[in-house]
XYZ file of C-alpha atoms in Angstrom:
771
model
C 82.535 -88.016 -118.256
C 86.188 -88.682 -119.077
C 85.442 -88.357 -122.794
C 83.617 -85.096 -122.182
C 86.580 -83.709 -120.202
C 89.060 -84.700 -122.905
C 86.868 -83.226 -125.587
C 86.578 -79.989 -123.679
C 90.334 -79.716 -123.153
C 91.053 -80.432 -126.802
C 88.528 -77.837 -127.788
C 89.895 -75.257 -125.375
C 93.496 -75.621 -126.517
C 92.734 -75.642 -130.234
C 89.945 -73.093 -130.488
C 90.260 -70.510 -127.751
C 92.597 -68.265 -129.719
C 90.298 -68.182 -132.731
C 87.323 -67.355 -130.523
C 89.100 -64.453 -128.913
C 90.067 -63.168 -132.346
C 86.600 -63.559 -133.856
C 86.063 -61.197 -136.759
C 84.054 -57.999 -136.609
C 80.489 -57.860 -137.823
C 79.793 -56.852 -141.435
C 78.803 -53.214 -141.778
C 78.668 -50.378 -144.278
C 78.235 -50.159 -148.047
C 79.126 -53.397 -149.834
C 79.863 -53.624 -153.556
C 78.369 -56.705 -155.215
C 78.917 -58.044 -158.723
C 75.980 -58.193 -161.118
C 74.566 -61.473 -162.386
C 74.869 -61.539 -166.154
C 73.951 -63.927 -168.908
C 77.546 -64.187 -170.118
C 79.476 -65.219 -167.029
C 79.103 -66.348 -163.465
C 81.829 -64.207 -161.923
C 84.501 -61.669 -162.705
C 86.997 -59.296 -161.168
C 85.816 -56.045 -159.629
C 86.528 -52.722 -161.302
C 89.548 -51.258 -159.427
C 87.508 -48.107 -158.724
C 85.353 -50.163 -156.359
C 88.258 -50.565 -153.957
C 89.222 -46.884 -154.069
C 85.689 -45.582 -153.487
C 85.706 -43.840 -150.069
C 82.182 -45.050 -149.265
C 82.762 -48.763 -149.812
C 83.477 -50.863 -146.725
C 83.195 -54.329 -148.231
C 82.934 -56.345 -151.430
C 80.717 -59.368 -152.067
C 82.177 -61.780 -154.605
C 79.560 -63.966 -156.268
C 80.896 -67.141 -157.883
C 79.613 -70.655 -158.563
C 81.054 -73.768 -156.955
C 81.891 -75.292 -160.351
C 84.087 -72.287 -161.211
C 86.296 -72.941 -158.195
C 86.315 -76.769 -158.172
C 85.591 -77.919 -161.741
C 87.058 -81.337 -160.933
C 87.126 -83.058 -157.572
C 89.948 -81.592 -155.431
C 91.176 -79.480 -158.372
C 90.750 -75.874 -157.279
C 90.925 -72.592 -159.190
C 91.443 -69.960 -156.501
C 92.836 -67.192 -158.729
C 89.826 -64.854 -158.750
C 89.104 -65.298 -155.051
C 92.777 -64.766 -154.175
C 92.767 -61.574 -156.244
C 89.744 -60.174 -154.419
C 91.240 -60.930 -151.007
C 94.528 -59.321 -152.044
C 92.810 -56.147 -153.266
C 90.596 -56.012 -150.188
C 93.565 -56.309 -147.863
C 95.441 -53.573 -149.716
C 92.483 -51.177 -149.356
C 91.398 -52.237 -145.856
C 88.071 -53.548 -147.150
C 86.305 -56.653 -145.900
C 85.091 -59.555 -148.042
C 81.875 -61.509 -148.306
C 81.875 -64.743 -150.293
C 78.694 -65.741 -152.123
C 79.490 -69.202 -153.460
C 76.539 -70.754 -155.269
C 75.927 -74.521 -155.310
C 72.524 -75.732 -156.580
C 72.593 -75.044 -160.315
C 76.243 -74.040 -159.814
C 77.267 -77.513 -158.639
C 80.099 -79.075 -160.693
C 79.165 -82.081 -162.819
C 81.398 -84.462 -160.887
C 79.585 -83.612 -157.632
C 76.234 -84.716 -159.112
C 77.339 -88.314 -159.550
C 75.162 -90.558 -157.392
C 73.077 -87.584 -156.246
C 69.303 -87.335 -156.581
C 68.516 -84.520 -159.005
C 65.549 -83.022 -160.832
C 65.448 -80.926 -163.989
C 64.332 -77.294 -163.830
C 64.607 -74.223 -166.030
C 67.214 -71.748 -164.845
C 65.452 -68.417 -164.371
C 68.360 -65.962 -164.709
C 72.122 -65.606 -164.915
C 74.534 -67.674 -166.965
C 72.536 -70.340 -168.836
C 69.226 -68.557 -168.386
C 66.302 -70.470 -169.922
C 68.171 -73.768 -170.083
C 66.986 -76.965 -168.423
C 69.552 -77.803 -165.756
C 69.903 -80.627 -163.240
C 69.377 -79.390 -159.677
C 70.521 -81.560 -156.750
C 67.676 -82.187 -154.321
C 68.323 -79.944 -151.300
C 68.124 -82.797 -148.800
C 70.323 -85.293 -150.644
C 72.959 -86.403 -148.135
C 75.666 -87.083 -150.746
C 75.215 -83.622 -152.254
C 75.376 -81.902 -148.875
C 78.397 -83.958 -147.810
C 80.338 -82.957 -150.936
C 79.293 -79.328 -150.492
C 80.536 -79.303 -146.893
C 83.829 -80.910 -147.958
C 84.309 -78.115 -150.485
C 83.476 -75.499 -147.846
C 86.183 -76.936 -145.608
C 88.671 -76.232 -148.379
C 87.385 -72.646 -148.543
C 87.665 -72.313 -144.779
C 91.156 -73.759 -144.756
C 92.344 -71.250 -147.362
C 90.601 -68.060 -146.248
C 89.180 -68.644 -142.759
C 92.146 -67.000 -141.045
C 92.044 -63.815 -143.121
C 91.004 -60.729 -141.104
C 89.370 -59.419 -144.283
C 86.973 -62.365 -144.461
C 83.838 -61.398 -142.521
C 80.850 -63.125 -144.117
C 79.947 -66.114 -146.229
C 76.492 -66.617 -147.692
C 74.742 -69.722 -146.359
C 73.766 -71.940 -149.283
C 73.141 -75.550 -150.194
C 69.347 -76.049 -150.208
C 69.304 -73.390 -152.933
C 69.145 -73.157 -156.713
C 70.141 -70.213 -158.897
C 71.692 -68.012 -156.206
C 72.464 -68.011 -152.493
C 68.894 -66.964 -151.732
C 66.777 -69.629 -150.047
C 64.760 -69.927 -153.254
C 63.757 -72.985 -155.236
C 62.082 -73.155 -158.670
C 58.384 -72.535 -158.064
C 56.434 -72.312 -161.320
C 53.346 -74.575 -161.599
C 55.345 -77.146 -163.559
C 58.206 -76.856 -161.053
C 55.839 -77.569 -158.169
C 54.591 -80.697 -159.914
C 58.205 -81.820 -160.232
C 58.890 -81.162 -156.560
C 55.870 -83.229 -155.548
C 57.000 -86.077 -157.794
C 60.441 -86.249 -156.124
C 59.017 -86.294 -152.595
C 59.507 -82.707 -151.458
C 58.352 -82.097 -147.887
C 58.925 -78.923 -145.860
C 60.485 -80.981 -143.067
C 63.197 -82.235 -145.444
C 63.876 -78.710 -146.653
C 64.072 -77.237 -143.150
C 66.264 -80.076 -141.889
C 68.726 -79.508 -144.729
C 69.089 -75.885 -143.595
C 69.641 -77.091 -140.040
C 72.552 -79.187 -141.304
C 73.906 -76.255 -143.325
C 73.948 -73.907 -140.332
C 75.736 -76.451 -138.162
C 78.365 -76.993 -140.855
C 78.931 -73.276 -141.509
C 79.245 -72.543 -137.798
C 81.973 -75.174 -137.412
C 83.809 -74.552 -140.692
C 83.803 -70.739 -140.421
C 84.086 -70.011 -136.672
C 85.504 -66.514 -137.260
C 82.931 -65.439 -139.840
C 79.253 -64.623 -140.005
C 77.041 -66.649 -142.328
C 74.138 -64.850 -143.967
C 70.722 -66.091 -145.031
C 69.040 -64.336 -147.961
C 65.273 -64.616 -147.546
C 62.753 -66.128 -149.914
C 59.472 -67.921 -149.141
C 59.375 -71.703 -149.128
C 57.413 -73.849 -151.545
C 53.604 -74.002 -151.168
C 53.600 -77.759 -150.578
C 52.398 -79.232 -147.280
C 53.804 -82.203 -145.392
C 51.001 -84.308 -146.844
C 51.941 -83.307 -150.397
C 49.039 -80.915 -150.966
C 49.243 -77.381 -152.323
C 49.141 -74.997 -149.365
C 50.214 -71.369 -149.780
C 50.449 -70.948 -146.003
C 53.472 -73.246 -146.113
C 55.518 -70.558 -147.907
C 55.915 -68.155 -144.957
C 55.868 -71.010 -142.434
C 58.845 -72.783 -143.990
C 60.725 -69.522 -144.333
C 60.185 -68.696 -140.668
C 61.313 -72.157 -139.605
C 64.550 -71.717 -141.551
C 65.058 -68.335 -139.871
C 64.406 -69.833 -136.442
C 67.067 -72.476 -137.037
C 69.562 -69.727 -137.886
C 68.712 -67.797 -134.743
C 70.227 -70.657 -132.762
C 73.598 -69.120 -133.783
C 73.098 -65.497 -132.649
C 76.787 -64.575 -132.710
C 77.276 -65.767 -136.311
C 73.898 -65.575 -138.035
C 73.147 -62.628 -140.333
C 69.848 -62.065 -142.131
C 69.131 -60.133 -145.291
C 66.749 -59.899 -148.180
C 68.074 -59.380 -151.672
C 65.391 -57.355 -153.389
C 65.466 -53.822 -151.988
C 64.012 -51.115 -154.222
C 61.868 -47.985 -153.941
C 60.101 -48.380 -157.279
C 56.446 -48.621 -156.307
C 54.706 -51.422 -154.462
C 56.860 -54.155 -153.003
C 56.563 -57.553 -154.499
C 55.399 -58.762 -151.108
C 55.979 -62.104 -149.526
C 55.025 -63.955 -152.674
C 57.966 -62.273 -154.291
C 60.202 -62.831 -151.325
C 60.598 -59.265 -150.086
C 60.624 -59.950 -146.343
C 61.600 -56.359 -145.519
C 59.805 -56.294 -142.176
C 61.218 -59.658 -141.135
C 64.727 -58.256 -141.545
C 63.833 -54.954 -139.881
C 62.106 -56.778 -137.042
C 65.309 -58.638 -136.163
C 67.601 -55.629 -136.589
C 69.248 -54.810 -133.304
C 69.098 -58.450 -132.192
C 71.289 -59.901 -134.918
C 73.272 -58.544 -137.849
C 70.946 -57.616 -140.724
C 71.270 -56.085 -144.167
C 69.738 -55.588 -147.584
C 70.906 -56.213 -151.118
C 69.562 -53.934 -153.838
C 67.111 -55.476 -156.276
C 69.088 -54.246 -159.261
C 71.397 -51.462 -160.372
C 69.844 -47.997 -160.420
C 72.237 -47.155 -163.238
C 70.714 -49.921 -165.362
C 67.103 -49.766 -164.138
C 66.191 -46.480 -162.428
C 62.458 -47.167 -162.876
C 62.622 -50.264 -160.710
C 64.726 -48.472 -158.114
C 62.396 -45.505 -157.703
C 62.991 -42.594 -160.111
C 62.965 -42.994 -163.892
C 64.290 -39.464 -164.410
C 67.191 -39.612 -161.972
C 69.197 -42.809 -161.407
C 71.086 -41.132 -158.565
C 67.884 -40.226 -156.772
C 66.511 -43.716 -157.442
C 69.441 -45.207 -155.542
C 69.091 -42.623 -152.762
C 65.389 -43.458 -152.333
C 66.202 -47.156 -152.139
C 69.008 -46.549 -149.631
C 66.691 -44.490 -147.427
C 64.050 -47.186 -147.596
C 66.551 -49.791 -146.462
C 67.732 -47.643 -143.569
C 64.219 -47.016 -142.216
C 63.842 -49.035 -138.992
C 60.718 -50.925 -137.937
C 59.267 -49.343 -134.806
C 61.758 -49.334 -131.960
C 64.004 -51.966 -133.528
C 67.551 -51.146 -134.512
C 68.690 -50.443 -138.052
C 70.337 -52.740 -140.544
C 74.134 -53.010 -140.531
C 75.007 -53.222 -144.224
C 73.728 -52.447 -147.736
C 74.857 -54.402 -150.798
C 74.944 -52.137 -153.861
C 75.644 -53.285 -157.405
C 79.015 -52.445 -158.930
C 77.699 -50.149 -161.735
C 76.224 -47.862 -159.073
C 79.431 -47.920 -157.028
C 81.490 -46.573 -159.926
C 78.833 -44.190 -161.324
C 79.716 -40.559 -160.387
C 76.031 -39.585 -160.147
C 75.505 -42.151 -157.394
C 78.081 -40.813 -154.938
C 75.635 -38.647 -152.970
C 73.463 -41.700 -152.333
C 76.486 -43.785 -151.339
C 77.705 -40.992 -149.073
C 74.313 -40.835 -147.373
C 74.281 -44.585 -146.828
C 77.854 -44.730 -145.565
C 77.191 -41.973 -143.044
C 73.997 -43.599 -141.795
C 75.797 -46.915 -141.418
C 78.633 -45.204 -139.551
C 81.424 -46.191 -141.912
C 83.143 -42.901 -142.882
C 84.369 -40.020 -140.778
C 83.593 -37.369 -143.422
C 80.705 -38.739 -145.469
C 79.811 -35.412 -147.075
C 82.844 -34.082 -148.984
C 82.604 -30.517 -150.179
C 82.142 -31.724 -153.732
C 81.542 -35.044 -155.400
C 83.977 -35.736 -158.202
C 82.446 -35.883 -161.659
C 84.749 -38.484 -163.174
C 85.370 -41.966 -161.913
C 89.096 -41.577 -162.509
C 89.432 -38.907 -159.812
C 87.476 -40.507 -156.968
C 89.117 -39.727 -153.652
C 91.264 -42.525 -152.259
C 89.451 -44.230 -149.381
C 91.007 -43.596 -145.988
C 91.635 -46.770 -144.016
C 88.773 -47.625 -141.702
C 89.695 -47.903 -138.058
C 89.090 -51.416 -136.734
C 89.374 -51.735 -132.984
C 90.711 -55.088 -131.771
C 88.008 -56.899 -129.825
C 85.152 -54.869 -131.347
C 83.180 -57.945 -132.397
C 79.943 -56.166 -133.244
C 81.621 -53.302 -135.107
C 79.972 -50.539 -133.110
C 83.221 -48.613 -132.774
C 84.028 -49.568 -129.193
C 84.905 -52.556 -127.060
C 82.213 -53.040 -124.433
C 80.067 -55.596 -122.644
C 78.208 -56.436 -125.870
C 81.455 -57.701 -127.383
C 82.187 -59.739 -124.257
C 78.737 -61.340 -124.456
C 79.245 -62.197 -128.126
C 82.631 -63.702 -127.351
C 81.276 -65.739 -124.435
C 78.244 -66.932 -126.398
C 80.396 -68.008 -129.332
C 82.697 -69.854 -126.944
C 79.754 -71.555 -125.228
C 78.162 -72.655 -128.510
C 81.416 -74.169 -129.723
C 81.926 -75.989 -126.428
C 78.512 -77.575 -126.869
C 79.225 -78.400 -130.517
C 82.522 -80.032 -129.602
C 81.006 -82.047 -126.775
C 78.174 -83.257 -129.003
C 80.761 -84.248 -131.594
C 82.792 -86.403 -129.175
C 80.164 -87.752 -126.806
C 78.498 -90.998 -127.928
C 74.851 -90.900 -128.959
C 73.998 -92.910 -125.855
C 75.067 -89.955 -123.714
C 73.366 -87.118 -125.554
C 69.857 -87.180 -127.084
C 69.697 -87.237 -130.843
C 67.676 -85.107 -133.198
C 64.170 -86.437 -133.538
C 64.175 -87.945 -130.028
C 64.092 -86.094 -126.723
C 66.166 -83.226 -128.133
C 63.282 -82.133 -130.343
C 62.100 -78.852 -128.819
C 58.954 -78.287 -130.848
C 56.049 -80.068 -129.143
C 54.044 -82.300 -131.472
C 51.196 -84.737 -131.202
C 48.346 -85.641 -128.879
C 48.635 -84.552 -125.243
C 46.336 -86.060 -122.623
C 44.639 -83.380 -120.516
C 44.831 -84.720 -116.970
C 42.224 -83.787 -114.310
C 43.315 -80.963 -112.024
C 45.885 -81.877 -109.358
C 45.867 -85.557 -110.293
C 48.440 -87.946 -111.722
C 47.845 -89.501 -115.149
C 46.235 -92.920 -115.274
C 48.612 -95.853 -115.707
C 46.713 -96.694 -118.902
C 47.385 -93.211 -120.288
C 51.138 -93.782 -120.072
C 50.682 -96.983 -122.086
C 48.829 -95.410 -125.027
C 51.041 -95.289 -128.125
C 48.998 -92.426 -129.578
C 49.609 -90.234 -126.522
C 52.695 -88.059 -127.013
C 52.506 -86.097 -123.781
C 50.441 -85.169 -120.747
C 49.117 -81.786 -119.595
C 49.537 -81.337 -115.856
C 47.107 -78.775 -114.403
C 48.023 -77.627 -110.915
C 47.349 -74.864 -108.411
C 50.092 -72.659 -107.034
C 48.738 -73.070 -103.496
C 49.381 -76.824 -103.659
C 52.940 -76.529 -104.982
C 54.117 -73.824 -102.559
C 52.073 -74.146 -99.374
C 54.623 -72.106 -97.400
C 56.808 -69.194 -98.412
C 59.929 -71.345 -98.181
C 58.405 -74.782 -98.711
C 57.586 -76.580 -101.939
C 55.713 -79.778 -102.677
C 57.110 -81.290 -105.877
C 56.184 -84.913 -105.189
C 53.336 -85.169 -107.723
C 55.313 -83.514 -110.512
C 58.488 -85.453 -109.761
C 56.565 -88.691 -110.158
C 54.966 -87.514 -113.388
C 58.316 -86.583 -114.917
C 59.803 -89.940 -113.983
C 56.848 -91.782 -115.525
C 57.169 -89.621 -118.636
C 60.847 -90.512 -118.885
C 60.091 -94.228 -118.528
C 57.285 -94.197 -121.095
C 58.996 -91.863 -123.575
C 56.397 -89.100 -123.311
C 56.430 -85.339 -122.791
C 55.050 -83.068 -120.067
C 53.339 -79.721 -120.464
C 52.638 -77.587 -117.365
C 49.791 -75.310 -116.389
C 50.126 -73.755 -112.931
C 47.353 -71.409 -111.819
C 47.764 -68.458 -109.399
C 45.049 -65.789 -109.028
C 42.277 -67.126 -106.793
C 44.444 -70.209 -106.238
C 47.485 -68.362 -104.925
C 48.838 -69.690 -101.603
C 47.176 -68.264 -98.519
C 50.474 -66.837 -97.324
C 50.594 -64.757 -100.528
C 47.003 -63.573 -100.114
C 47.800 -62.584 -96.519
C 50.584 -60.205 -97.587
C 49.299 -56.698 -96.706
C 51.266 -55.005 -99.474
C 49.420 -56.942 -102.201
C 46.364 -55.127 -103.545
C 43.391 -57.462 -103.809
C 39.733 -57.327 -104.747
C 36.801 -59.383 -103.455
C 34.406 -58.228 -106.139
C 34.124 -61.559 -107.923
C 33.021 -65.119 -107.327
C 35.448 -67.839 -108.401
C 34.245 -69.122 -111.808
C 35.867 -72.570 -111.745
C 37.758 -75.121 -109.672
C 37.614 -76.186 -106.002
C 36.458 -72.689 -104.947
C 33.764 -72.512 -107.656
C 31.061 -70.024 -106.671
C 32.839 -68.725 -103.576
C 33.791 -65.069 -103.196
C 37.539 -65.128 -102.657
C 40.220 -62.414 -102.679
C 41.838 -61.997 -106.090
C 45.190 -60.193 -106.332
C 45.062 -57.362 -108.832
C 46.725 -58.879 -111.915
C 49.192 -56.012 -112.264
C 50.167 -55.705 -108.588
C 53.965 -55.650 -108.523
C 54.341 -57.456 -105.184
C 51.990 -60.238 -106.257
C 53.811 -60.677 -109.560
C 57.168 -60.659 -107.781
C 56.122 -63.609 -105.601
C 54.770 -65.376 -108.690
C 58.020 -64.886 -110.597
C 60.020 -66.192 -107.634
C 57.923 -69.352 -107.634
C 58.229 -69.630 -111.440
C 62.001 -69.420 -111.101
C 61.987 -72.403 -108.730
C 59.689 -74.307 -111.079
C 62.017 -73.636 -114.005
C 65.087 -74.534 -111.981
C 63.605 -77.934 -111.184
C 62.103 -78.942 -114.538
C 63.155 -76.699 -117.433
C 66.174 -78.741 -118.433
C 64.388 -82.065 -118.308
C 63.992 -83.369 -121.882
C 60.438 -84.459 -121.053
C 59.337 -80.842 -120.432
C 58.073 -79.111 -123.588
C 55.874 -76.092 -122.808
C 54.008 -74.155 -120.134
C 51.003 -71.824 -119.967
C 51.620 -68.117 -119.393
C 49.810 -67.362 -116.152
C 50.054 -64.737 -113.439
C 47.849 -61.822 -114.527
C 44.822 -64.156 -114.675
C 42.418 -65.658 -112.169
C 41.435 -69.334 -112.190
C 42.800 -71.418 -115.098
C 45.503 -71.430 -117.768
C 43.743 -68.984 -120.068
C 44.099 -65.234 -120.561
C 40.972 -64.942 -118.503
C 39.463 -62.939 -115.658
C 35.933 -62.879 -114.233
C 33.715 -60.830 -116.524
C 32.116 -57.627 -115.355
C 32.272 -53.866 -115.180
C 33.370 -54.148 -111.564
C 36.910 -54.035 -112.980
C 36.323 -50.379 -113.827
C 36.095 -49.560 -110.113
C 39.751 -50.465 -109.512
C 41.239 -48.275 -112.279
C 41.356 -44.531 -112.848
C 39.620 -42.512 -115.543
C 37.089 -39.701 -115.983
C 34.883 -41.662 -118.387
C 34.071 -45.313 -118.879
C 36.085 -45.428 -122.095
C 39.094 -43.936 -120.319
C 38.802 -46.550 -117.575
C 38.573 -49.304 -120.175
C 41.747 -48.062 -121.828
C 43.480 -47.792 -118.439
C 42.490 -51.381 -117.602
C 43.718 -52.577 -120.964
C 47.057 -50.828 -120.469
C 47.565 -52.334 -116.998
C 46.713 -55.860 -118.140
C 48.813 -55.577 -121.281
C 51.843 -54.372 -119.329
C 51.420 -57.156 -116.772
C 51.352 -59.809 -119.494
C 54.321 -58.296 -121.312
C 56.331 -58.302 -118.072
C 55.283 -61.894 -117.379
C 56.224 -63.080 -120.866
C 59.661 -61.521 -120.466
C 60.060 -63.516 -117.265
C 58.927 -66.728 -118.945
C 61.310 -66.168 -121.834
C 64.193 -65.723 -119.407
C 63.194 -68.619 -117.176
C 61.929 -71.279 -119.581
C 63.436 -70.659 -123.045
C 64.252 -72.501 -125.242
C 61.177 -74.440 -124.104
C 57.903 -72.964 -125.326
C 55.256 -70.985 -123.476
C 51.712 -70.417 -124.714
C 48.967 -67.872 -124.214
C 45.472 -69.384 -124.358
C 42.869 -67.031 -125.837
C 39.076 -67.106 -125.642
C 36.373 -65.508 -127.734
C 36.259 -62.755 -125.096
C 39.667 -62.329 -123.533
C 39.179 -58.783 -122.209
C 37.028 -58.983 -119.054
C 34.783 -55.964 -119.678
C 32.198 -55.737 -122.496
C 33.166 -52.883 -124.816
C 30.180 -52.015 -127.026
C 31.390 -48.531 -127.957
C 34.821 -49.476 -129.320
C 34.590 -51.572 -132.476
C 37.207 -54.289 -132.840
C 38.479 -53.734 -129.300
C 38.593 -57.406 -128.274
C 40.358 -58.437 -131.465
C 42.933 -55.664 -131.209
C 43.592 -56.462 -127.546
C 44.434 -60.056 -128.448
C 46.556 -59.005 -131.420
C 48.501 -56.588 -129.218
C 49.232 -59.356 -126.699
C 50.344 -61.669 -129.499
C 52.606 -58.967 -130.931
C 54.183 -58.429 -127.513
C 54.777 -62.154 -127.091
C 56.421 -62.483 -130.483
C 58.594 -59.441 -129.843
C 59.620 -60.587 -126.367
C 60.523 -64.183 -127.260
C 60.010 -64.941 -130.971
C 61.499 -68.436 -130.908
C 59.610 -69.710 -127.826
C 56.254 -67.923 -127.908
C 53.147 -69.867 -128.847
C 49.381 -69.553 -128.694
C 46.485 -71.915 -128.233
C 42.760 -71.792 -127.744
C 40.852 -74.006 -125.354
C 37.426 -74.937 -126.644
C 37.895 -76.992 -129.791
C 34.621 -78.607 -130.827
C 32.978 -80.373 -133.757
C 31.087 -77.509 -135.353
C 29.218 -77.327 -137.691
C 28.198 -80.912 -136.846
C 27.801 -80.067 -133.165
C 26.976 -77.394 -132.206
C 24.851 -77.817 -135.321
C 25.264 -75.204 -138.026
C 27.702 -73.055 -136.047
C 30.545 -71.359 -137.894
C 34.181 -71.506 -136.713
C 34.854 -69.234 -133.772
C 36.552 -65.956 -134.634
C 39.537 -66.594 -132.378
C 40.334 -69.832 -134.219
C 41.609 -67.550 -136.969
C 44.525 -66.546 -134.735
C 45.609 -70.186 -134.785
C 45.425 -70.373 -138.589
C 47.274 -67.110 -139.114
C 50.095 -67.803 -136.674
C 50.539 -71.425 -137.730
C 51.143 -70.106 -141.240
C 53.833 -67.791 -139.840
C 55.695 -70.592 -138.079
C 54.495 -69.829 -134.547
C 53.884 -72.810 -132.265
C 50.113 -73.372 -131.956
C 47.858 -75.805 -130.120
C 44.192 -76.596 -129.545
C 42.512 -77.989 -126.445
C 39.191 -79.771 -126.873
C 36.120 -78.808 -124.929
C 35.273 -80.877 -121.869
C 33.455 -84.063 -122.956
C 30.252 -82.911 -121.248
C 30.178 -79.910 -123.601
C 31.837 -81.486 -126.623
C 29.305 -84.219 -127.315
C 25.589 -84.137 -128.015
C 24.909 -87.329 -126.063
C 26.595 -89.331 -123.329
C 24.932 -92.765 -123.337
C 26.638 -96.041 -124.238
C 24.270 -97.083 -127.024
C 25.649 -97.581 -130.528
C 23.967 -94.517 -132.008
C 25.402 -92.209 -129.359
C 28.873 -93.726 -129.686
C 28.750 -93.199 -133.449
C 27.637 -89.612 -132.909
C 30.545 -88.938 -130.528
C 32.984 -90.419 -133.027
C 31.669 -88.162 -135.783
C 31.940 -85.061 -133.602
C 35.463 -85.868 -132.403
C 36.645 -86.629 -135.933
C 35.330 -83.257 -137.087
C 37.055 -81.520 -134.172
C 40.457 -83.170 -134.550
C 40.838 -84.055 -138.221
C 39.101 -81.028 -139.732
C 38.854 -78.119 -137.321
C 42.280 -78.575 -135.711
C 44.490 -80.121 -138.387
C 43.195 -77.789 -141.092
C 44.646 -74.958 -139.008
C 48.056 -76.651 -138.905
C 48.457 -76.867 -135.137
C 51.356 -78.820 -133.675
C 49.553 -80.151 -130.586
C 45.990 -81.128 -129.734
C 45.171 -81.509 -126.047
C 42.438 -84.116 -125.500
C 40.703 -84.838 -122.191
C 41.987 -87.981 -120.519
C 38.502 -89.518 -120.362
C 38.414 -89.443 -124.172
C 41.957 -90.811 -124.322
C 40.801 -93.825 -122.299
C 37.579 -94.363 -124.295
C 38.222 -97.379 -126.607
C 35.550 -96.229 -129.046
C 37.580 -93.076 -129.799
C 41.032 -94.679 -130.061
C 41.125 -94.978 -133.854
C 40.239 -91.302 -134.357
C 42.793 -90.030 -131.848
C 45.420 -92.363 -133.332
C 44.757 -90.926 -136.784
C 45.213 -87.390 -135.458
C 48.379 -88.439 -133.609
C 49.861 -89.827 -136.832
C 49.059 -86.659 -138.776
C 50.560 -84.411 -136.100
C 53.775 -86.420 -135.812
C 54.273 -86.143 -139.575
C 54.218 -82.321 -139.432
C-alpha cells in the first residue's frame, strides 16, 4: 500500500498539469501528403497552410528517414511542418511508418520475413519486414517514439499520431496478404493472438508516451489465418474487431478511421478494408475520421465523377459525412494535397469544412480561380479546456479530463506495483472468458471433484432470485460466497445465471403495482407444471426491483477476478434464456385491432424491455461480459403470416445489444448436440448460425450442451453405449462448437465427472484455451 501511495503522489505531481492541458480533439479538413514512388516524404506546398478550409496537416514519413542511425535524428522536415502549422494556427498529425520503413540498424537481431512492397517508395521490391510481435522490434520502436514525444509532445499544435508498429507499408493495420505472403506468414508462426497482443502493447505505449495527443488506428482486415494455422477468412474481420476493442479501452485518446474513402462505384468491401460502417458506427462515441482513397485531381474516376474532379471530391466528402443511423458524424476528413491546392476543389472543401464546423464563413461569395490568390485563413478559435473540440467547455470535457486522469492513475499504479500485487495479463486479468465451464445443477454448489479437474476452466452457477433475496432488504449470499472462494483457491472462473420471472421472490410477486399474468404453467424448475403468477416482462415496477437486486449482485461480485460473465435475464420467465412460455395467450395482454398488430405490439414491448435491461447490465457489470441465450423459437407466439419474423426478432435484439455495450455483449445458444450423428441425419439448427456469424465479427460467443438425458442416444454402462456417447460428445464439442469459433463451451457437471468423457473434454479445453 505504501508503494501504491508513493506512486500515486509521484504521478499526481508530475502529470496533473499535462492532463488538465490535454489537447483538443482532431477535427476539420486535414491535408495529407501523397505516397509516391520517388520519395517517402516531403514538405507541404505553402498554399496548404493558407487555405481557409484546412484545419490540420498530416505529415507522412518513414522511421528510417528520421533516425537513419541509432540515436542520430533528422528532425528538419518535422520541425518545418510544426513551425508552419504554428504560424497558421493549424494542427498536426504525425504518420510515422515503421514496418517496411524501419531503419536497417533497428532490424539487427529482429525476426523478419521477406515480402514484396505493394506501393510507395521501393514499390515491387522484396523488403525485409519485422515480424509484428517481435519484442526487440517493438522495444526499439517505442524507444524512438519516446524521442518523438520528448521533442513534440508539448506542442499545442500536435493533436494526433497514427498508431503503428504491427504494420507494413503504411500506418494502416495491414499486412502483406497475397497467397504467397500467407504461406510466408504461416511459415514464421503467425497467429492472430500474437498480432492482437502486439497492438495491445502499442496502445499502452502510445497512451503513456503521448498523453496529450490522440492516437489513430487506420482500419484493415486481419490475415485469414486461424489460431491453429489453417486458412479461415472469418479471422479477417474477427482480428480487426479485436484490435478495435483493445483501442476502445482508451476512449479519451483513441481515434478510428479508414483510409480508403471514395464515391466511385461499389466499395471494395471488407476484403478491401473499407470498414466505413465500423467507423460510422462508433462516431459520436469516440473521435472518428476518413482519409480519401486517392486524389480526385489525379483520379476522378475512382473518386466518383470522371468528367468533373471537383464534383468527384464533393461526392466523396458527402459520402464520408453521411452518418450511420442515429450515430454521430465523423470529426475529420484527410484530403490529399493536390486537391487542397486545386482551385476547382474549393467548393468541395468549403462544404466539408462547414459540415465539420471548422470555418465561420464556409461559403465565400466567390471561389478564387488561381491558387496564388487563395484567401488567407483566419485563425481558428480554440477555447481552453475544450477537449472534444465542440466549440464549448462543458460536462463532456470534464468527463474526458477525469477519464484520462483515471486511466493514467491506473497505468502508473500498475507500473510501480509489483506483479504479486496486481494480476498479470494472461492470468486473472484476462477479461475474455475461455474454455470449458462446468454447468452446475440449479441452486447447488459444485462438486469437490469438479474444482480439481484441470480441464475445467470455470463453473456456471444457476440460481433463483427468490433464494438470493428472500426479503426486500435481506440477501442470502452464502452459497455464492463459498463458490467464489473455492474458485479463487482452485484458479477457476465463475459465470452467473440468476432467474427472475416465475422465480421472483414472493414479496415481489405480492407488490400490487406489478402487473402479472396467471395464464401459463411453469415450464421448468421446482415449480414445473404449476400455474404461478408471472410478472409481465415489460412491467416497469417489476424491472425496477430486478435492477435493484442486480445492482447489489454486481456490487458484491463484479470486481472479483473470478467473475467472467452473466446471463441477461429479467424480461424472461424460468431460465437463463430469452424465453417465455409459448402461446397466443400473450396476445390477450397487449393492444391491437388485429392479430398481426398485437404481435407487433408484443414484439415492441419485449424488445424495449430487453434493450433497457442490457443498458442496465452494461452499466452494472461492464467490463465483464453478459450474454443473451437464444433458442430456435425465441419469440413466444407462433407467427405463420410474417415470414422471417423469428429471425429478424433475434437479429434486432443482437443489434441492440451490440449498440448498447459493444465491448461486453455476447451471445450463446443452449442446446448443443451431436447432430448429424445424433439426432441422426439432422442438419445444424438455424440459430447456430448466429454463433458463427458473430464469432467471425469478434463478439464473445458460447455454447451450452443439451442435458445428458437428451444429448445421448443411450444411457447404460456397457462398452457399446459408452463408445456411442463418446462419439456424440466429440461431434458436439470438437466439430459443432469449435467449428463455430466459440470461446466457451458449457458442459453439464455429470459429463464433467464421467471418466469415460475426460479425454474428449480435455481436448476441447486445450483447443479453446489456444484461441
